[in-house]
Structure formats: structure tokens, C-alpha cells
Amino acid sequence: MSPIQVAVLGECVADAFPSGSPELGELALRVLPGGGPANTAVALARLGSPTRFVGRISRDVFGALFHGRFHASGVDVTGCVSAAEPSTLAVATLDGAGQAGYSFHAEGTADWQWTAAELTPDRLGAAACVHTGSLALVRSPGGERIEELLASVRDRMTVSIDPNVRAGLVDPAVYLRRMPRWCALADVVKLSDDDLRHLDSGRSLEEACDAWHAAGVRLAVVTRGAQGAVVSVDGARVRVPAPSIEVVDTVGAGDSFTAGLLHHLGEHGLLGGRLGALDLDRAVEAAAFAARVAALTCSVPGADPPWARDLAAAEPVRAPARVAR
């Protein structure tokens, strides 16, 4: 395998989609491999970025499902721990617009049980970038240990964080308390507008981005679904539109966006430090590419991100519009 470009640290989740008639006493679950960080790793590898996933993967039947997906997508899993605890399960429901909501079964599961002896920098290899986020950063005891790991490798790796707020499982106040710490560690922060409403309900998008920059973040991106994304580099901002597509569902779209963003930055030699060569135009190009990747994910059921060969059929992204400061 080529030198690792991105190491993704976090959880695998078994996404269960119910069908049947509960009122008739019957319900079936279709289970697909998911989890925000796992989805991001799969999307990165399918786009062509040499990618390592670092997680605690259960030895149960769902763990076998995760391994099969990683193998088929070309993800390196040599940094993973084989865990005795069960896998995390999320039962998903889709609304009329294809937006997913989840109920989590996550107590005592494998993903969060990192020990200090397990979570060492060598698991990341010689990656140019480490990406993490979602539940892995807020569930104990693993969350605190991941923060310690990021601090220890920040001098040689670009750090990317996606909080991916799960308000139904973790009090948003936990994310709010930790956000300044994450911004001090991260070079890239990507959130959705839903995340922003949980974390910075009293501030505008622009005010929130400026606060993250002041804490140390160079590149902040807020995705806004069909309205595209706002890209902010050191306070200079551009709105990038989303391609027009027919949405099947939005499962995994944000994770695919993150993968597209990091892949494009890596392809242009920008990963591996503090993003010193990044300017607004390059960031916009990366976000426009990421929007295409996310759009293709929304056009198929579940978290099934595209391969590099699929991108030629994506709807071109219109020219971005600058956002007044």
C-alpha cells in the first residue's frame, strides 16, 4: 500500500433500517455498516486516498460486516484493535425528505473503550493527516484519550475534526464545552448547519467561524444540505452551492463531504502540516469537489459513497458566490 495519506480514528456503527408492520407485531431490520468515521474512511479510500482506519472493532457478527466493507473498499485496518465488547447499533428512521434520525444502542460497546496502552501514535502510521470526530470524541473513556493523541501528533500531521453532534445520545453541552479544545488542536473543522444550531445557537455562522479561527482553525466548513456549504479560511468566506440531484436519502452525506474535502487537499499536496499553503481559492475548489462526492452519496440508498470512477457523471457545481463579511 502507498504511504498513508489520511488516518481516520473513530467508531464503526451497525445502521439498522426497520421495515414491516409494528402494529401487526412484526418488524425486520436491514443492517448496513456505518458510523461517521468509518464512512469517511471508506469514502476516502474509494476516491483513491491511501487510508487507514483506526478503531476498536468487535469480534461479533457486525464486526465481520465492518471488516468486509473496509476490505472491499481498500481501507487499511492494520491499526485496529480486535475487541471483545459488542458493536454499537443505531436504528435509523427516514423522514419524507430522506433525512435520517437515529436511536443508539451504545452502552459498553467496543468503540469507546480505548486504553492508554492501545491508543498510541504508531497506530496512525506515517499519515499526513488524522481525521476524527462524531461519538468517538465525546464518549468516555476514549474521547479524552483521542484528544491526548491528537495533541501528541499535531506537530507532524494535519488534524481534521467533524463534531457530528448526536444530541439524542450526548448532551450538546458536552460538545459545547469541548469545542474550544478541539479548535485548538484542529487545522480543519467541518460541521453541518444542524451541528451549528446545537453548538452556537446564539451566534451567526460568521461569528462562529471567526471564533473557531481565533482558537486556531485555519479552514472551517459548514455544510447546509441543498444550500451547499460555507467555506471560511482565516475569516475570508465563500458560499459553495450544492449540485442539483434527486435525493434518495442523506445517510453518510456529511461523511462523504469530509472525505472529498480531505482527498482534494491531499491530492494537491496541502496535507501534512498547518495548511500553510492553503488559500481561499484552493479551499473552495476542495469544497466544490466535496459537494459532488456528497451529492452522489445522497443519490443512492444508505452510506454508499462513490468511487473515483463515478465522479464523471456528477452534476457540475456552479460558480461560488462570495459571502459578505
PDB file of C-alpha atoms in Angstrom:
ATOM      1  CA  MET A   1       0.000   0.000   0.000  1.00  0.00           C
ATOM      2  CA  SER A   2       1.138   3.569  -0.707  1.00  0.00           C
ATOM      3  CA  PRO A   3       2.184   5.789   2.223  1.00  0.00           C
ATOM      4  CA  ILE A   4      -0.856   6.608   4.325  1.00  0.00           C
ATOM      5  CA  GLN A   5      -2.373   9.919   3.360  1.00  0.00           C
ATOM      6  CA  VAL A   6      -5.199  10.039   5.920  1.00  0.00           C
ATOM      7  CA  ALA A   7      -5.709   8.072   9.124  1.00  0.00           C
ATOM      8  CA  VAL A   8      -9.312   8.100  10.344  1.00  0.00           C
ATOM      9  CA  LEU A   9      -9.881   7.486  14.037  1.00  0.00           C
ATOM     10  CA  GLY A  10     -13.313   6.661  15.425  1.00  0.00           C
ATOM     11  CA  GLU A  11     -16.267   4.337  15.519  1.00  0.00           C
ATOM     12  CA  CYS A  12     -17.984   1.747  13.392  1.00  0.00           C
ATOM     13  CA  VAL A  13     -21.763   1.575  13.817  1.00  0.00           C
ATOM     14  CA  ALA A  14     -24.217  -1.034  12.602  1.00  0.00           C
ATOM     15  CA  ASP A  15     -27.001   1.021  10.963  1.00  0.00           C
ATOM     16  CA  ALA A  16     -30.297  -0.839  11.195  1.00  0.00           C
ATOM     17  CA  PHE A  17     -33.183   0.221   8.922  1.00  0.00           C
ATOM     18  CA  PRO A  18     -36.565  -1.112  10.066  1.00  0.00           C
ATOM     19  CA  SER A  19     -39.314  -2.403   7.827  1.00  0.00           C
ATOM     20  CA  GLY A  20     -42.558  -4.275   8.425  1.00  0.00           C
ATOM     21  CA  SER A  21     -45.653  -3.510  10.470  1.00  0.00           C
ATOM     22  CA  PRO A  22     -45.062  -2.957  14.194  1.00  0.00           C
ATOM     23  CA  GLU A  23     -48.807  -2.705  14.740  1.00  0.00           C
ATOM     24  CA  LEU A  24     -49.094  -6.266  13.429  1.00  0.00           C
ATOM     25  CA  GLY A  25     -46.331  -7.475  15.709  1.00  0.00           C
ATOM     26  CA  GLU A  26     -43.675  -7.789  13.013  1.00  0.00           C
ATOM     27  CA  LEU A  27     -40.555  -5.742  12.375  1.00  0.00           C
ATOM     28  CA  ALA A  28     -37.495  -6.576  10.290  1.00  0.00           C
ATOM     29  CA  LEU A  29     -34.159  -4.807  10.394  1.00  0.00           C
ATOM     30  CA  ARG A  30     -31.830  -4.426   7.418  1.00  0.00           C
ATOM     31  CA  VAL A  31     -28.367  -3.799   8.836  1.00  0.00           C
ATOM     32  CA  LEU A  32     -25.679  -1.927   6.918  1.00  0.00           C
ATOM     33  CA  PRO A  33     -22.159  -0.975   8.041  1.00  0.00           C
ATOM     34  CA  GLY A  34     -21.902   2.673   9.053  1.00  0.00           C
ATOM     35  CA  GLY A  35     -20.581   5.107  11.627  1.00  0.00           C
ATOM     36  CA  GLY A  36     -19.358   8.585  10.701  1.00  0.00           C
ATOM     37  CA  PRO A  37     -15.585   7.969  10.858  1.00  0.00           C
ATOM     38  CA  ALA A  38     -15.928   4.552   9.182  1.00  0.00           C
ATOM     39  CA  ASN A  39     -17.978   6.110   6.384  1.00  0.00           C
ATOM     40  CA  THR A  40     -15.318   8.801   5.913  1.00  0.00           C
ATOM     41  CA  ALA A  41     -12.535   6.213   5.713  1.00  0.00           C
ATOM     42  CA  VAL A  42     -14.444   4.172   3.118  1.00  0.00           C
ATOM     43  CA  ALA A  43     -15.186   7.269   1.026  1.00  0.00           C
ATOM     44  CA  LEU A  44     -11.544   8.405   1.135  1.00  0.00           C
ATOM     45  CA  ALA A  45     -10.267   5.013   0.002  1.00  0.00           C
ATOM     46  CA  ARG A  46     -12.815   4.785  -2.808  1.00  0.00           C
ATOM     47  CA  LEU A  47     -11.715   8.204  -4.055  1.00  0.00           C
ATOM     48  CA  GLY A  48      -8.130   6.969  -4.187  1.00  0.00           C
ATOM     49  CA  SER A  49      -6.564   8.313  -0.991  1.00  0.00           C
ATOM     50  CA  PRO A  50      -4.392   5.746   0.837  1.00  0.00           C
ATOM     51  CA  THR A  51      -6.429   5.460   4.041  1.00  0.00           C
ATOM     52  CA  ARG A  52      -6.046   3.730   7.385  1.00  0.00           C
ATOM     53  CA  PHE A  53      -8.954   3.253   9.759  1.00  0.00           C
ATOM     54  CA  VAL A  54      -8.088   3.149  13.461  1.00  0.00           C
ATOM     55  CA  GLY A  55     -10.839   1.797  15.678  1.00  0.00           C
ATOM     56  CA  ARG A  56     -11.851  -0.892  18.119  1.00  0.00           C
ATOM     57  CA  ILE A  57     -13.811  -3.385  16.022  1.00  0.00           C
ATOM     58  CA  SER A  58     -15.875  -6.001  17.802  1.00  0.00           C
ATOM     59  CA  ARG A  59     -15.423  -9.696  17.144  1.00  0.00           C
ATOM     60  CA  ASP A  60     -19.198 -10.091  16.815  1.00  0.00           C
ATOM     61  CA  VAL A  61     -21.152 -10.554  13.573  1.00  0.00           C
ATOM     62  CA  PHE A  62     -21.366  -6.805  12.983  1.00  0.00           C
ATOM     63  CA  GLY A  63     -17.590  -6.550  13.300  1.00  0.00           C
ATOM     64  CA  ALA A  64     -17.300  -9.046  10.453  1.00  0.00           C
ATOM     65  CA  LEU A  65     -19.627  -6.790   8.444  1.00  0.00           C
ATOM     66  CA  PHE A  66     -17.355  -3.791   9.066  1.00  0.00           C
ATOM     67  CA  HIS A  67     -14.229  -5.711   8.078  1.00  0.00           C
ATOM     68  CA  GLY A  68     -15.855  -6.846   4.856  1.00  0.00           C
ATOM     69  CA  ARG A  69     -16.722  -3.288   3.863  1.00  0.00           C
ATOM     70  CA  PHE A  70     -13.252  -1.964   4.674  1.00  0.00           C
ATOM     71  CA  HIS A  71     -11.598  -4.766   2.713  1.00  0.00           C
ATOM     72  CA  ALA A  72     -13.833  -4.260  -0.324  1.00  0.00           C
ATOM     73  CA  SER A  73     -13.134  -0.507  -0.320  1.00  0.00           C
ATOM     74  CA  GLY A  74      -9.357  -0.782   0.093  1.00  0.00           C
ATOM     75  CA  VAL A  75      -9.084   0.603   3.630  1.00  0.00           C
ATOM     76  CA  ASP A  76      -6.048  -0.402   5.693  1.00  0.00           C
ATOM     77  CA  VAL A  77      -7.220  -1.776   9.064  1.00  0.00           C
ATOM     78  CA  THR A  78      -3.845  -2.786  10.498  1.00  0.00           C
ATOM     79  CA  GLY A  79      -4.234  -0.022  13.103  1.00  0.00           C
ATOM     80  CA  CYS A  80      -7.428  -1.524  14.535  1.00  0.00           C
ATOM     81  CA  VAL A  81      -7.954  -3.377  17.803  1.00  0.00           C
ATOM     82  CA  SER A  82      -9.906  -6.652  17.848  1.00  0.00           C
ATOM     83  CA  ALA A  83     -12.350  -6.018  20.709  1.00  0.00           C
ATOM     84  CA  ALA A  84     -14.332  -8.355  22.930  1.00  0.00           C
ATOM     85  CA  GLU A  85     -17.122  -5.823  23.563  1.00  0.00           C
ATOM     86  CA  PRO A  86     -20.191  -5.734  21.265  1.00  0.00           C
ATOM     87  CA  SER A  87     -20.629  -3.384  18.311  1.00  0.00           C
ATOM     88  CA  THR A  88     -22.552  -0.139  18.516  1.00  0.00           C
ATOM     89  CA  LEU A  89     -26.032  -0.341  16.939  1.00  0.00           C
ATOM     90  CA  ALA A  90     -28.074   2.571  15.592  1.00  0.00           C
ATOM     91  CA  VAL A  91     -31.675   2.157  14.473  1.00  0.00           C
ATOM     92  CA  ALA A  92     -32.348   4.652  11.683  1.00  0.00           C
ATOM     93  CA  THR A  93     -35.593   6.240  10.577  1.00  0.00           C
ATOM     94  CA  LEU A  94     -36.013   8.364   7.453  1.00  0.00           C
ATOM     95  CA  ASP A  95     -38.401  11.281   7.106  1.00  0.00           C
ATOM     96  CA  GLY A  96     -40.161  12.271   3.896  1.00  0.00           C
ATOM     97  CA  ALA A  97     -37.120  14.204   2.659  1.00  0.00           C
ATOM     98  CA  GLY A  98     -34.745  11.293   3.247  1.00  0.00           C
ATOM     99  CA  GLN A  99     -33.220  12.845   6.380  1.00  0.00           C
ATOM    100  CA  ALA A 100     -32.102  10.210   8.861  1.00  0.00           C
ATOM    101  CA  GLY A 101     -32.707  10.145  12.595  1.00  0.00           C
ATOM    102  CA  TYR A 102     -31.127   7.564  14.887  1.00  0.00           C
ATOM    103  CA  SER A 103     -31.670   5.838  18.197  1.00  0.00           C
ATOM    104  CA  PHE A 104     -28.383   4.471  19.521  1.00  0.00           C
ATOM    105  CA  HIS A 105     -27.554   1.341  21.488  1.00  0.00           C
ATOM    106  CA  ALA A 106     -24.070   2.282  22.597  1.00  0.00           C
ATOM    107  CA  GLU A 107     -23.556   1.484  26.282  1.00  0.00           C
ATOM    108  CA  GLY A 108     -20.499  -0.669  26.937  1.00  0.00           C
ATOM    109  CA  THR A 109     -19.765  -1.135  23.240  1.00  0.00           C
ATOM    110  CA  ALA A 110     -16.342  -1.620  21.700  1.00  0.00           C
ATOM    111  CA  ASP A 111     -15.797   1.771  20.106  1.00  0.00           C
ATOM    112  CA  TRP A 112     -15.241   3.875  23.231  1.00  0.00           C
ATOM    113  CA  GLN A 113     -13.102   1.564  25.368  1.00  0.00           C
ATOM    114  CA  TRP A 114      -9.649   2.745  24.327  1.00  0.00           C
ATOM    115  CA  THR A 115      -6.892   2.197  26.873  1.00  0.00           C
ATOM    116  CA  ALA A 116      -3.751   4.309  27.041  1.00  0.00           C
ATOM    117  CA  ALA A 117      -1.705   1.254  26.013  1.00  0.00           C
ATOM    118  CA  GLU A 118      -3.860   0.710  22.917  1.00  0.00           C
ATOM    119  CA  LEU A 119      -4.159   4.256  21.610  1.00  0.00           C
ATOM    120  CA  THR A 120      -0.584   5.181  20.736  1.00  0.00           C
ATOM    121  CA  PRO A 121       0.728   7.300  17.834  1.00  0.00           C
ATOM    122  CA  ASP A 122       2.130   4.270  15.992  1.00  0.00           C
ATOM    123  CA  ARG A 123      -1.429   3.178  15.175  1.00  0.00           C
ATOM    124  CA  LEU A 124      -1.675   6.153  12.843  1.00  0.00           C
ATOM    125  CA  GLY A 125       1.484   5.223  10.961  1.00  0.00           C
ATOM    126  CA  ALA A 126       3.164   7.958   8.950  1.00  0.00           C
ATOM    127  CA  ALA A 127      -0.103   9.604   7.906  1.00  0.00           C
ATOM    128  CA  ALA A 128      -0.118  13.142   6.551  1.00  0.00           C
ATOM    129  CA  CYS A 129      -3.481  13.834   8.209  1.00  0.00           C
ATOM    130  CA  VAL A 130      -5.567  12.396  11.016  1.00  0.00           C
ATOM    131  CA  HIS A 131      -9.327  12.836  10.957  1.00  0.00           C
ATOM    132  CA  THR A 132     -11.683  12.114  13.827  1.00  0.00           C
ATOM    133  CA  GLY A 133     -14.972  13.198  15.336  1.00  0.00           C
ATOM    134  CA  SER A 134     -18.524  12.076  15.999  1.00  0.00           C
ATOM    135  CA  LEU A 135     -19.214   9.985  19.083  1.00  0.00           C
ATOM    136  CA  ALA A 136     -15.597   8.869  19.393  1.00  0.00           C
ATOM    137  CA  LEU A 137     -14.623  12.324  20.670  1.00  0.00           C
ATOM    138  CA  VAL A 138     -17.308  12.591  23.349  1.00  0.00           C
ATOM    139  CA  ARG A 139     -17.773   9.077  24.721  1.00  0.00           C
ATOM    140  CA  SER A 140     -15.614   8.121  27.697  1.00  0.00           C
ATOM    141  CA  PRO A 141     -13.007   6.900  28.270  1.00  0.00           C
ATOM    142  CA  GLY A 142     -11.974   7.044  24.624  1.00  0.00           C
ATOM    143  CA  GLY A 143     -12.741  10.700  23.910  1.00  0.00           C
ATOM    144  CA  GLU A 144     -10.180  12.092  26.305  1.00  0.00           C
ATOM    145  CA  ARG A 145      -7.531   9.670  25.038  1.00  0.00           C
ATOM    146  CA  ILE A 146      -8.177  10.671  21.436  1.00  0.00           C
ATOM    147  CA  GLU A 147      -7.654  14.319  22.387  1.00  0.00           C
ATOM    148  CA  GLU A 148      -4.339  13.403  24.003  1.00  0.00           C
ATOM    149  CA  LEU A 149      -3.296  11.515  20.870  1.00  0.00           C
ATOM    150  CA  LEU A 150      -4.144  14.464  18.609  1.00  0.00           C
ATOM    151  CA  ALA A 151      -2.036  16.762  20.764  1.00  0.00           C
ATOM    152  CA  SER A 152       0.907  14.365  20.531  1.00  0.00           C
ATOM    153  CA  VAL A 153       0.890  14.089  16.711  1.00  0.00           C
ATOM    154  CA  ARG A 154      -0.162  17.621  15.780  1.00  0.00           C
ATOM    155  CA  ASP A 155       3.403  18.737  15.072  1.00  0.00           C
ATOM    156  CA  ARG A 156       3.616  16.357  12.090  1.00  0.00           C
ATOM    157  CA  MET A 157       0.034  15.728  10.954  1.00  0.00           C
ATOM    158  CA  THR A 158      -2.796  17.930   9.767  1.00  0.00           C
ATOM    159  CA  VAL A 159      -5.699  17.470  12.215  1.00  0.00           C
ATOM    160  CA  SER A 160      -9.290  17.367  10.964  1.00  0.00           C
ATOM    161  CA  ILE A 161     -12.362  17.213  13.231  1.00  0.00           C
ATOM    162  CA  ASP A 162     -16.068  16.768  12.482  1.00  0.00           C
ATOM    163  CA  PRO A 163     -18.075  17.008  15.740  1.00  0.00           C
ATOM    164  CA  ASN A 164     -21.157  15.407  14.094  1.00  0.00           C
ATOM    165  CA  VAL A 165     -23.383  16.195  17.079  1.00  0.00           C
ATOM    166  CA  ARG A 166     -25.631  13.353  18.267  1.00  0.00           C
ATOM    167  CA  ALA A 167     -27.940  15.271  20.559  1.00  0.00           C
ATOM    168  CA  GLY A 168     -30.165  12.252  21.183  1.00  0.00           C
ATOM    169  CA  LEU A 169     -27.318  10.367  22.829  1.00  0.00           C
ATOM    170  CA  VAL A 170     -24.947  13.027  24.185  1.00  0.00           C
ATOM    171  CA  ASP A 171     -25.937  16.342  25.750  1.00  0.00           C
ATOM    172  CA  PRO A 172     -24.937  19.121  23.293  1.00  0.00           C
ATOM    173  CA  ALA A 173     -23.410  20.924  26.275  1.00  0.00           C
ATOM    174  CA  VAL A 174     -20.649  18.312  26.224  1.00  0.00           C
ATOM    175  CA  TYR A 175     -19.755  19.257  22.644  1.00  0.00           C
ATOM    176  CA  LEU A 176     -20.004  22.946  23.512  1.00  0.00           C
ATOM    177  CA  ARG A 177     -17.553  22.594  26.398  1.00  0.00           C
ATOM    178  CA  ARG A 178     -15.046  20.675  24.296  1.00  0.00           C
ATOM    179  CA  MET A 179     -15.290  22.678  21.087  1.00  0.00           C
ATOM    180  CA  PRO A 180     -12.638  25.283  22.102  1.00  0.00           C
ATOM    181  CA  ARG A 181     -10.231  22.451  22.930  1.00  0.00           C
ATOM    182  CA  TRP A 182     -10.868  20.781  19.565  1.00  0.00           C
ATOM    183  CA  CYS A 183     -10.349  24.061  17.722  1.00  0.00           C
ATOM    184  CA  ALA A 184      -7.001  24.495  19.440  1.00  0.00           C
ATOM    185  CA  LEU A 185      -5.979  21.081  18.104  1.00  0.00           C
ATOM    186  CA  ALA A 186      -7.538  21.188  14.631  1.00  0.00           C
ATOM    187  CA  ASP A 187      -6.473  22.686  11.334  1.00  0.00           C
ATOM    188  CA  VAL A 188      -9.776  21.718   9.673  1.00  0.00           C
ATOM    189  CA  VAL A 189     -13.200  21.802  11.323  1.00  0.00           C
ATOM    190  CA  LYS A 190     -16.263  20.727   9.382  1.00  0.00           C
ATOM    191  CA  LEU A 191     -19.797  20.955  10.790  1.00  0.00           C
ATOM    192  CA  SER A 192     -23.317  20.797   9.448  1.00  0.00           C
ATOM    193  CA  ASP A 193     -25.785  23.615   9.998  1.00  0.00           C
ATOM    194  CA  ASP A 194     -27.616  21.276  12.411  1.00  0.00           C
ATOM    195  CA  ASP A 195     -24.394  20.923  14.412  1.00  0.00           C
ATOM    196  CA  LEU A 196     -24.047  24.693  14.419  1.00  0.00           C
ATOM    197  CA  ARG A 197     -27.540  25.158  15.845  1.00  0.00           C
ATOM    198  CA  HIS A 198     -26.616  22.877  18.752  1.00  0.00           C
ATOM    199  CA  LEU A 199     -23.197  24.420  19.393  1.00  0.00           C
ATOM    200  CA  ASP A 200     -23.560  28.105  18.594  1.00  0.00           C
ATOM    201  CA  SER A 201     -27.277  28.857  18.701  1.00  0.00           C
ATOM    202  CA  GLY A 202     -26.620  32.395  19.921  1.00  0.00           C
ATOM    203  CA  ARG A 203     -24.129  33.284  17.182  1.00  0.00           C
ATOM    204  CA  SER A 204     -24.332  33.699  13.448  1.00  0.00           C
ATOM    205  CA  LEU A 205     -22.420  31.354  11.161  1.00  0.00           C
ATOM    206  CA  GLU A 206     -19.884  34.093  10.505  1.00  0.00           C
ATOM    207  CA  GLU A 207     -19.374  34.793  14.211  1.00  0.00           C
ATOM    208  CA  ALA A 208     -18.942  31.086  14.919  1.00  0.00           C
ATOM    209  CA  CYS A 209     -16.344  30.688  12.160  1.00  0.00           C
ATOM    210  CA  ASP A 210     -14.410  33.693  13.443  1.00  0.00           C
ATOM    211  CA  ALA A 211     -14.369  32.192  16.941  1.00  0.00           C
ATOM    212  CA  TRP A 212     -13.005  28.907  15.596  1.00  0.00           C
ATOM    213  CA  HIS A 213     -10.323  30.727  13.621  1.00  0.00           C
ATOM    214  CA  ALA A 214      -9.323  32.688  16.708  1.00  0.00           C
ATOM    215  CA  ALA A 215      -8.867  29.389  18.553  1.00  0.00           C
ATOM    216  CA  GLY A 216      -6.527  28.043  15.871  1.00  0.00           C
ATOM    217  CA  VAL A 217      -8.552  26.574  12.992  1.00  0.00           C
ATOM    218  CA  ARG A 218      -7.376  27.606   9.508  1.00  0.00           C
ATOM    219  CA  LEU A 219     -10.173  26.005   7.446  1.00  0.00           C
ATOM    220  CA  ALA A 220     -13.768  25.924   8.686  1.00  0.00           C
ATOM    221  CA  VAL A 221     -16.579  24.482   6.588  1.00  0.00           C
ATOM    222  CA  VAL A 222     -20.292  24.500   7.427  1.00  0.00           C
ATOM    223  CA  THR A 223     -22.429  22.272   5.211  1.00  0.00           C
ATOM    224  CA  ARG A 224     -26.029  23.346   4.629  1.00  0.00           C
ATOM    225  CA  GLY A 225     -27.633  20.458   2.755  1.00  0.00           C
ATOM    226  CA  ALA A 226     -29.256  21.534  -0.508  1.00  0.00           C
ATOM    227  CA  GLN A 227     -27.993  25.074   0.133  1.00  0.00           C
ATOM    228  CA  GLY A 228     -24.397  23.961  -0.281  1.00  0.00           C
ATOM    229  CA  ALA A 229     -21.627  24.925   2.125  1.00  0.00           C
ATOM    230  CA  VAL A 230     -19.852  27.968   3.507  1.00  0.00           C
ATOM    231  CA  VAL A 231     -16.059  27.808   3.357  1.00  0.00           C
ATOM    232  CA  SER A 232     -14.027  30.064   5.642  1.00  0.00           C
ATOM    233  CA  VAL A 233     -10.245  30.441   5.551  1.00  0.00           C
ATOM    234  CA  ASP A 234      -8.873  32.752   8.225  1.00  0.00           C
ATOM    235  CA  GLY A 235     -12.156  34.699   8.123  1.00  0.00           C
ATOM    236  CA  ALA A 236     -12.493  35.102   4.337  1.00  0.00           C
ATOM    237  CA  ARG A 237     -15.648  33.262   3.256  1.00  0.00           C
ATOM    238  CA  VAL A 238     -17.262  31.845   0.136  1.00  0.00           C
ATOM    239  CA  ARG A 239     -20.546  30.031  -0.349  1.00  0.00           C
ATOM    240  CA  VAL A 240     -20.227  26.897  -2.473  1.00  0.00           C
ATOM    241  CA  PRO A 241     -23.500  25.640  -3.997  1.00  0.00           C
ATOM    242  CA  ALA A 242     -24.640  22.035  -3.932  1.00  0.00           C
ATOM    243  CA  PRO A 243     -25.278  20.128  -7.158  1.00  0.00           C
ATOM    244  CA  SER A 244     -28.945  19.664  -8.037  1.00  0.00           C
ATOM    245  CA  ILE A 245     -29.833  15.995  -7.554  1.00  0.00           C
ATOM    246  CA  GLU A 246     -32.729  13.714  -6.730  1.00  0.00           C
ATOM    247  CA  VAL A 247     -32.185  12.760  -3.083  1.00  0.00           C
ATOM    248  CA  VAL A 248     -32.813   9.143  -2.084  1.00  0.00           C
ATOM    249  CA  ASP A 249     -31.577   9.735   1.466  1.00  0.00           C
ATOM    250  CA  THR A 250     -28.879  11.758   3.209  1.00  0.00           C
ATOM    251  CA  VAL A 251     -27.277   8.907   5.176  1.00  0.00           C
ATOM    252  CA  GLY A 252     -23.500   9.363   5.124  1.00  0.00           C
ATOM    253  CA  ALA A 253     -23.596  12.565   3.056  1.00  0.00           C
ATOM    254  CA  GLY A 254     -21.678  14.661   5.598  1.00  0.00           C
ATOM    255  CA  ASP A 255     -19.049  11.942   5.995  1.00  0.00           C
ATOM    256  CA  SER A 256     -18.616  11.782   2.221  1.00  0.00           C
ATOM    257  CA  PHE A 257     -18.253  15.556   2.092  1.00  0.00           C
ATOM    258  CA  THR A 258     -15.445  15.381   4.649  1.00  0.00           C
ATOM    259  CA  ALA A 259     -13.747  12.642   2.634  1.00  0.00           C
ATOM    260  CA  GLY A 260     -13.997  14.644  -0.575  1.00  0.00           C
ATOM    261  CA  LEU A 261     -12.570  17.724   1.127  1.00  0.00           C
ATOM    262  CA  LEU A 262      -9.566  15.888   2.599  1.00  0.00           C
ATOM    263  CA  HIS A 263      -8.964  13.884  -0.565  1.00  0.00           C
ATOM    264  CA  HIS A 264      -8.811  17.017  -2.694  1.00  0.00           C
ATOM    265  CA  LEU A 265      -6.496  18.770  -0.216  1.00  0.00           C
ATOM    266  CA  GLY A 266      -4.237  15.728  -0.189  1.00  0.00           C
ATOM    267  CA  GLU A 267      -4.216  15.418  -3.967  1.00  0.00           C
ATOM    268  CA  HIS A 268      -2.925  18.984  -4.140  1.00  0.00           C
ATOM    269  CA  GLY A 269      -0.173  18.452  -1.588  1.00  0.00           C
ATOM    270  CA  LEU A 270      -1.762  20.530   1.165  1.00  0.00           C
ATOM    271  CA  LEU A 271      -1.896  17.927   3.951  1.00  0.00           C
ATOM    272  CA  GLY A 272       0.911  17.206   6.376  1.00  0.00           C
ATOM    273  CA  GLY A 273       1.154  20.382   8.438  1.00  0.00           C
ATOM    274  CA  ARG A 274      -0.709  23.540   9.342  1.00  0.00           C
ATOM    275  CA  LEU A 275      -2.183  24.099   5.846  1.00  0.00           C
ATOM    276  CA  GLY A 276       0.328  26.885   5.292  1.00  0.00           C
ATOM    277  CA  ALA A 277      -0.114  26.836   1.504  1.00  0.00           C
ATOM    278  CA  LEU A 278      -3.918  26.905   1.642  1.00  0.00           C
ATOM    279  CA  ASP A 279      -5.732  29.959   0.322  1.00  0.00           C
ATOM    280  CA  LEU A 280      -9.430  30.643  -0.168  1.00  0.00           C
ATOM    281  CA  ASP A 281      -9.497  29.650  -3.840  1.00  0.00           C
ATOM    282  CA  ARG A 282      -7.930  26.259  -3.122  1.00  0.00           C
ATOM    283  CA  ALA A 283     -10.312  25.688  -0.241  1.00  0.00           C
ATOM    284  CA  VAL A 284     -13.290  26.497  -2.482  1.00  0.00           C
ATOM    285  CA  GLU A 285     -12.076  24.019  -5.101  1.00  0.00           C
ATOM    286  CA  ALA A 286     -11.810  21.344  -2.413  1.00  0.00           C
ATOM    287  CA  ALA A 287     -15.297  22.093  -1.078  1.00  0.00           C
ATOM    288  CA  ALA A 288     -16.805  22.061  -4.581  1.00  0.00           C
ATOM    289  CA  PHE A 289     -15.289  18.627  -5.134  1.00  0.00           C
ATOM    290  CA  ALA A 290     -16.578  17.515  -1.727  1.00  0.00           C
ATOM    291  CA  ALA A 291     -20.086  18.706  -2.642  1.00  0.00           C
ATOM    292  CA  ARG A 292     -20.038  16.464  -5.719  1.00  0.00           C
ATOM    293  CA  VAL A 293     -18.990  13.471  -3.613  1.00  0.00           C
ATOM    294  CA  ALA A 294     -21.754  14.153  -1.067  1.00  0.00           C
ATOM    295  CA  ALA A 295     -24.348  14.600  -3.821  1.00  0.00           C
ATOM    296  CA  LEU A 296     -23.559  11.197  -5.301  1.00  0.00           C
ATOM    297  CA  THR A 297     -23.902   9.651  -1.849  1.00  0.00           C
ATOM    298  CA  CYS A 298     -27.360  11.216  -1.493  1.00  0.00           C
ATOM    299  CA  SER A 299     -28.436   9.746  -4.845  1.00  0.00           C
ATOM    300  CA  VAL A 300     -28.242   6.129  -3.607  1.00  0.00           C
ATOM    301  CA  PRO A 301     -29.661   4.390  -0.506  1.00  0.00           C
ATOM    302  CA  GLY A 302     -27.578   4.330   2.664  1.00  0.00           C
ATOM    303  CA  ALA A 303     -23.965   5.317   3.305  1.00  0.00           C
ATOM    304  CA  ASP A 304     -22.606   4.093  -0.027  1.00  0.00           C
ATOM    305  CA  PRO A 305     -20.053   6.719  -1.126  1.00  0.00           C
ATOM    306  CA  PRO A 306     -18.907   6.895  -4.752  1.00  0.00           C
ATOM    307  CA  TRP A 307     -15.728   5.559  -6.267  1.00  0.00           C
ATOM    308  CA  ALA A 308     -13.430   7.863  -8.211  1.00  0.00           C
ATOM    309  CA  ARG A 309     -14.801   6.444 -11.464  1.00  0.00           C
ATOM    310  CA  ASP A 310     -18.322   7.577 -10.530  1.00  0.00           C
ATOM    311  CA  LEU A 311     -17.497  11.264 -10.282  1.00  0.00           C
ATOM    312  CA  ALA A 312     -17.508  11.929 -14.024  1.00  0.00           C
ATOM    313  CA  ALA A 313     -21.301  11.627 -14.009  1.00  0.00           C
ATOM    314  CA  ALA A 314     -21.802  14.121 -11.172  1.00  0.00           C
ATOM    315  CA  GLU A 315     -23.631  17.378 -11.807  1.00  0.00           C
ATOM    316  CA  PRO A 316     -21.144  20.240 -12.285  1.00  0.00           C
ATOM    317  CA  VAL A 317     -21.056  22.729  -9.427  1.00  0.00           C
ATOM    318  CA  ARG A 318     -21.979  26.313 -10.287  1.00  0.00           C
ATOM    319  CA  ALA A 319     -19.548  29.142  -9.679  1.00  0.00           C
ATOM    320  CA  PRO A 320     -19.357  30.020  -5.966  1.00  0.00           C
ATOM    321  CA  ALA A 321     -20.727  33.278  -4.654  1.00  0.00           C
ATOM    322  CA  ARG A 322     -18.709  35.335  -2.204  1.00  0.00           C
ATOM    323  CA  VAL A 323     -20.291  35.973   1.162  1.00  0.00           C
ATOM    324  CA  ALA A 324     -20.073  39.498   2.530  1.00  0.00           C
ATOM    325  CA  ARG A 325     -18.176  39.693   5.817  1.00  0.00           C
TER     326      ARG A 325
END
